[in-house]
Amino acid sequence: MQKPLKIAILDMYNNVAGEGMRCIISLVNEFQEREQIPIETTIFNVRANNEIPDLSFDIFISTGGPGSPLPSEDAWEKPYFDFIDSVFAHNNSEEVKYGENTKKYLFLICHSFQLVSRHLGIGKVTKRRGTSFGVFPVNQIDKGIKETLFDGLPEPFYVVDSRDYQLVSPNKKRIKELGVTLLRMEKERPHVNLERAIMAIRYSEEVFGTQFHPEADAIGMLKLLSSDEKKKAVIKTHGLEKYNDMIDKLDDPDKILLTESIIIPKFLKKATTSILRPISVGSHSL
């Protein structure tokens, strides 16, 4: 019988209710059913309970969440970054290099994306002038770079964006040292004299992150946009016409529905294929 694939979901919501966790679990369950692979999923409440997974898991998904990603004295922060460092260290270890162990795969969403980018010194994480919330396009940074997790998505493609902070001012020297690839930026705003935020990064072959929410589905977004608080906020910032346009985009098969169906499923497929691939030594498979 095949050993179950172990997936750890790092819950960064700090006990605040949201749609993200439901969406992530749904995508994992759909992947398990589609691929017919036994999967064990464990949730770690990082910020509220200081729960951190160890490296016995195969795949990690670190969620979005509310609040500030700027440095704090919170008890969970150092253990969380120690865990992040351990994933990179494991993947660069001699055991992995010589095929004695499998690599660990990590996907970072929104709040986690900001935290890890700050931790690694990739750029500056700053507070936005105002909240970005809605359905927006993201643009390619370098047309010469092909990202397999985006195969099947148009240029630009549409994402769910929900944030008060942003990653800007990329540190080119640090990015080169780490071998990091910046992939997407927020939509062009010719009439706004502000730096555009970085929206997607490949940190390594195994570690990927997005500022946006690739897990978001139409059901969750409609629920959020229908709340009085979000509706008023979007209309105040963008106008009623833009609000109605966001609602319409939720049912468009070429926008949010497409993004949700491609990025995380492709990440899970790529990770699973690598992890379950027989380890070869010379001409013999173990």
XYZ file of C-alpha atoms in Angstrom:
286
model
C 0.000 0.000 0.000
C 1.304 3.429 -0.940
C 2.516 5.569 1.943
C 0.324 8.687 2.309
C 1.688 12.000 1.117
C 1.897 14.338 4.107
C 0.772 17.933 3.621
C 1.080 20.598 6.325
C -1.057 23.726 6.090
C 0.416 26.594 8.089
C -2.598 28.606 9.226
C -1.527 32.270 9.425
C -5.026 33.673 10.053
C -4.463 34.235 13.791
C -7.935 32.846 14.583
C -9.613 35.371 12.255
C -12.326 33.785 10.127
C -11.780 33.825 6.357
C -12.382 31.920 3.138
C -8.768 31.027 2.376
C -8.508 27.906 4.533
C -11.686 26.425 3.075
C -10.371 27.048 -0.449
C -6.965 25.479 0.244
C -8.447 22.355 1.838
C -10.886 22.055 -1.057
C -8.046 22.210 -3.621
C -6.052 19.560 -1.715
C -9.098 17.277 -1.489
C -9.867 17.731 -5.178
C -6.246 16.929 -6.044
C -6.334 13.770 -3.917
C -9.522 12.593 -5.582
C -8.315 13.399 -9.091
C -4.885 11.811 -8.700
C -6.039 8.918 -6.487
C -3.134 9.505 -4.094
C -3.491 8.932 -0.333
C -2.907 12.248 1.448
C -2.753 13.148 5.140
C -3.372 16.843 5.791
C -2.477 18.507 9.099
C -3.238 22.121 10.018
C -0.834 24.116 12.222
C -2.198 27.252 13.885
C 1.025 29.250 13.663
C 0.253 32.759 14.881
C -2.378 31.980 17.517
C -0.876 28.821 19.022
C 2.769 28.966 17.904
C 2.381 25.617 16.141
C 5.148 24.858 13.628
C 5.488 21.669 11.552
C 8.672 19.650 11.355
C 10.280 18.330 8.191
C 8.529 14.954 8.326
C 5.949 16.485 5.968
C 6.360 16.445 2.198
C 4.491 19.588 1.130
C 3.791 22.820 3.007
C 1.248 25.532 2.206
C 1.582 28.710 4.268
C -1.582 30.805 4.070
C -2.498 34.442 3.847
C -3.758 36.257 6.895
C -4.656 39.576 8.448
C -2.433 42.053 10.225
C 1.064 43.366 9.746
C 3.923 41.359 8.176
C 6.462 43.806 9.600
C 8.930 42.710 12.335
C 7.366 41.953 15.709
C 8.179 40.316 19.041
C 5.403 37.731 18.622
C 6.381 34.299 19.931
C 5.671 32.500 16.653
C 7.852 34.671 14.424
C 11.331 33.266 15.127
C 10.192 29.596 15.042
C 8.375 30.312 11.778
C 11.474 31.781 10.123
C 13.616 28.971 11.557
C 11.227 26.561 9.839
C 11.500 28.486 6.546
C 15.304 28.377 6.770
C 15.189 24.645 7.507
C 13.229 23.964 4.311
C 15.864 25.709 2.186
C 18.687 24.043 4.134
C 17.118 20.605 3.706
C 16.708 21.077 -0.042
C 20.360 22.100 -0.339
C 21.664 19.296 1.874
C 24.023 16.535 0.824
C 21.358 13.912 1.579
C 19.030 15.454 -0.989
C 21.845 16.141 -3.440
C 22.853 12.483 -3.543
C 19.315 11.115 -3.608
C 19.148 9.833 -0.047
C 16.180 12.048 0.775
C 13.416 13.887 -1.108
C 13.016 17.624 -1.379
C 10.378 19.570 0.521
C 7.918 21.779 -1.374
C 6.526 25.027 -0.016
C 3.872 27.428 -1.332
C 3.592 30.900 0.259
C 0.388 32.958 -0.019
C -0.036 36.716 0.579
C 0.882 37.312 4.267
C 3.379 34.428 4.155
C 4.778 35.767 0.876
C 5.406 39.142 2.532
C 6.964 37.611 5.655
C 9.369 35.339 3.795
C 10.337 38.004 1.250
C 11.174 40.352 4.130
C 13.065 37.616 5.965
C 15.179 36.825 2.904
C 15.839 40.499 2.125
C 14.321 40.323 -1.348
C 12.823 43.797 -1.111
C 11.005 46.236 1.165
C 7.652 45.362 2.715
C 5.675 48.552 3.270
C 2.145 49.571 4.136
C 0.033 50.673 1.174
C -1.716 54.021 1.058
C -4.969 52.113 0.923
C -6.241 48.538 0.901
C -6.077 46.645 -2.373
C -9.115 44.388 -2.638
C -10.769 42.882 -5.675
C -10.121 41.126 -8.962
C -7.174 42.569 -10.910
C -4.727 41.590 -13.673
C -1.058 40.854 -12.920
C 1.643 41.497 -15.494
C 4.718 39.542 -16.530
C 8.017 41.117 -15.435
C 10.312 39.411 -17.961
C 8.717 37.980 -21.098
C 11.761 35.745 -21.556
C 11.032 33.779 -18.371
C 8.600 30.884 -18.617
C 6.935 29.731 -15.387
C 5.365 26.262 -15.577
C 2.851 26.989 -12.794
C 1.355 29.675 -15.042
C 1.023 27.431 -18.117
C -2.527 27.720 -19.413
C -3.072 31.250 -18.084
C -3.429 34.252 -20.428
C -1.229 37.359 -20.410
C -2.096 39.121 -18.226
C -4.131 36.808 -16.007
C -6.587 37.812 -13.287
C -6.177 37.257 -9.559
C -7.876 37.958 -6.255
C -5.931 40.643 -4.400
C -6.543 41.457 -0.729
C -3.797 43.306 1.164
C -2.777 46.360 3.157
C 0.949 45.783 2.614
C 3.190 45.318 -0.401
C 6.601 44.066 -1.486
C 8.465 46.766 -3.456
C 12.023 47.993 -4.183
C 13.595 44.637 -5.088
C 17.157 44.155 -3.821
C 18.905 43.059 -7.034
C 22.112 41.996 -5.284
C 20.269 39.803 -2.782
C 18.004 38.371 -5.480
C 21.050 37.347 -7.518
C 22.732 35.791 -4.455
C 19.668 33.680 -3.704
C 18.880 32.756 -7.302
C 15.357 34.107 -6.884
C 13.179 34.910 -9.902
C 10.628 37.743 -9.811
C 7.709 36.778 -12.051
C 4.727 39.134 -11.773
C 3.925 42.718 -10.850
C 0.633 44.387 -10.073
C -1.294 45.991 -12.907
C 0.100 49.020 -14.696
C -1.188 52.334 -13.352
C 0.110 55.104 -15.634
C -1.889 57.737 -13.744
C -0.473 56.736 -10.332
C 3.062 57.803 -9.453
C 3.743 54.889 -7.102
C 6.020 51.858 -7.306
C 4.276 48.689 -8.480
C 4.273 45.760 -6.079
C 5.820 42.370 -6.800
C 3.078 39.760 -7.070
C 4.777 36.391 -7.647
C 8.210 34.916 -6.955
C 9.966 31.633 -7.572
C 12.303 31.404 -4.585
C 13.747 28.073 -5.686
C 12.784 24.987 -7.664
C 10.702 23.839 -4.688
C 9.547 27.101 -3.071
C 7.016 29.396 -4.740
C 4.981 32.365 -3.555
C 2.278 34.786 -4.623
C 1.171 38.102 -3.180
C -2.305 37.365 -4.543
C -4.663 34.540 -3.574
C -4.475 31.674 -6.099
C -6.699 29.570 -3.837
C -9.623 32.008 -4.020
C -12.810 30.744 -5.622
C -15.932 32.495 -6.884
C -18.026 31.351 -3.905
C -15.683 32.872 -1.345
C -15.140 36.091 -3.264
C -18.866 36.590 -3.798
C -19.418 36.114 -0.068
C -16.747 38.721 0.742
C -17.854 41.228 -1.889
C -21.462 40.897 -0.749
C -20.692 41.911 2.833
C -21.651 45.498 3.624
C -18.141 46.363 4.814
C -16.335 45.154 1.672
C -19.009 46.461 -0.694
C -18.810 49.955 0.783
C -15.001 49.878 0.804
C -14.717 48.798 -2.845
C -17.320 51.314 -4.026
C -15.629 54.098 -2.040
C -12.224 53.294 -3.542
C -13.116 52.180 -7.062
C -16.750 53.223 -7.691
C -19.958 51.270 -8.255
C -19.117 50.431 -11.874
C -15.851 48.783 -10.821
C -17.637 46.892 -8.043
C -20.175 45.479 -10.489
C -17.323 44.590 -12.859
C -15.649 42.594 -10.072
C -18.868 40.664 -9.459
C -19.139 39.882 -13.168
C -15.529 38.636 -13.318
C -16.225 36.005 -10.657
C -18.258 33.890 -13.090
C -15.910 34.427 -16.036
C -14.251 31.060 -16.851
C -11.157 32.889 -18.161
C -10.452 34.820 -14.967
C -10.655 33.767 -11.293
C -12.075 30.333 -12.057
C -9.142 29.672 -14.381
C -6.466 30.961 -11.996
C -7.834 28.848 -9.143
C -7.883 25.732 -11.317
C -4.258 26.029 -12.458
C -1.657 27.435 -10.043
C -2.012 25.417 -6.821
C -3.090 22.212 -8.623
C 0.034 22.463 -10.817
C 2.192 23.083 -7.735
C 0.740 19.993 -6.032
C 1.198 17.913 -9.179
C 4.815 18.991 -9.649
C 5.654 18.378 -5.991
C 3.933 15.002 -5.895
C 5.603 13.805 -9.080
C 9.020 14.685 -7.662
C 8.391 13.210 -4.204
C 6.912 9.930 -5.416
C 9.459 9.411 -8.186
C 11.610 6.326 -7.472
C 15.072 7.247 -6.188
C 17.714 5.930 -8.603
C 21.241 4.944 -7.669
C 23.322 4.162 -10.774
C 21.077 2.010 -12.954
C 19.021 0.606 -10.072
C 15.803 1.991 -8.619
C 15.114 1.745 -4.922
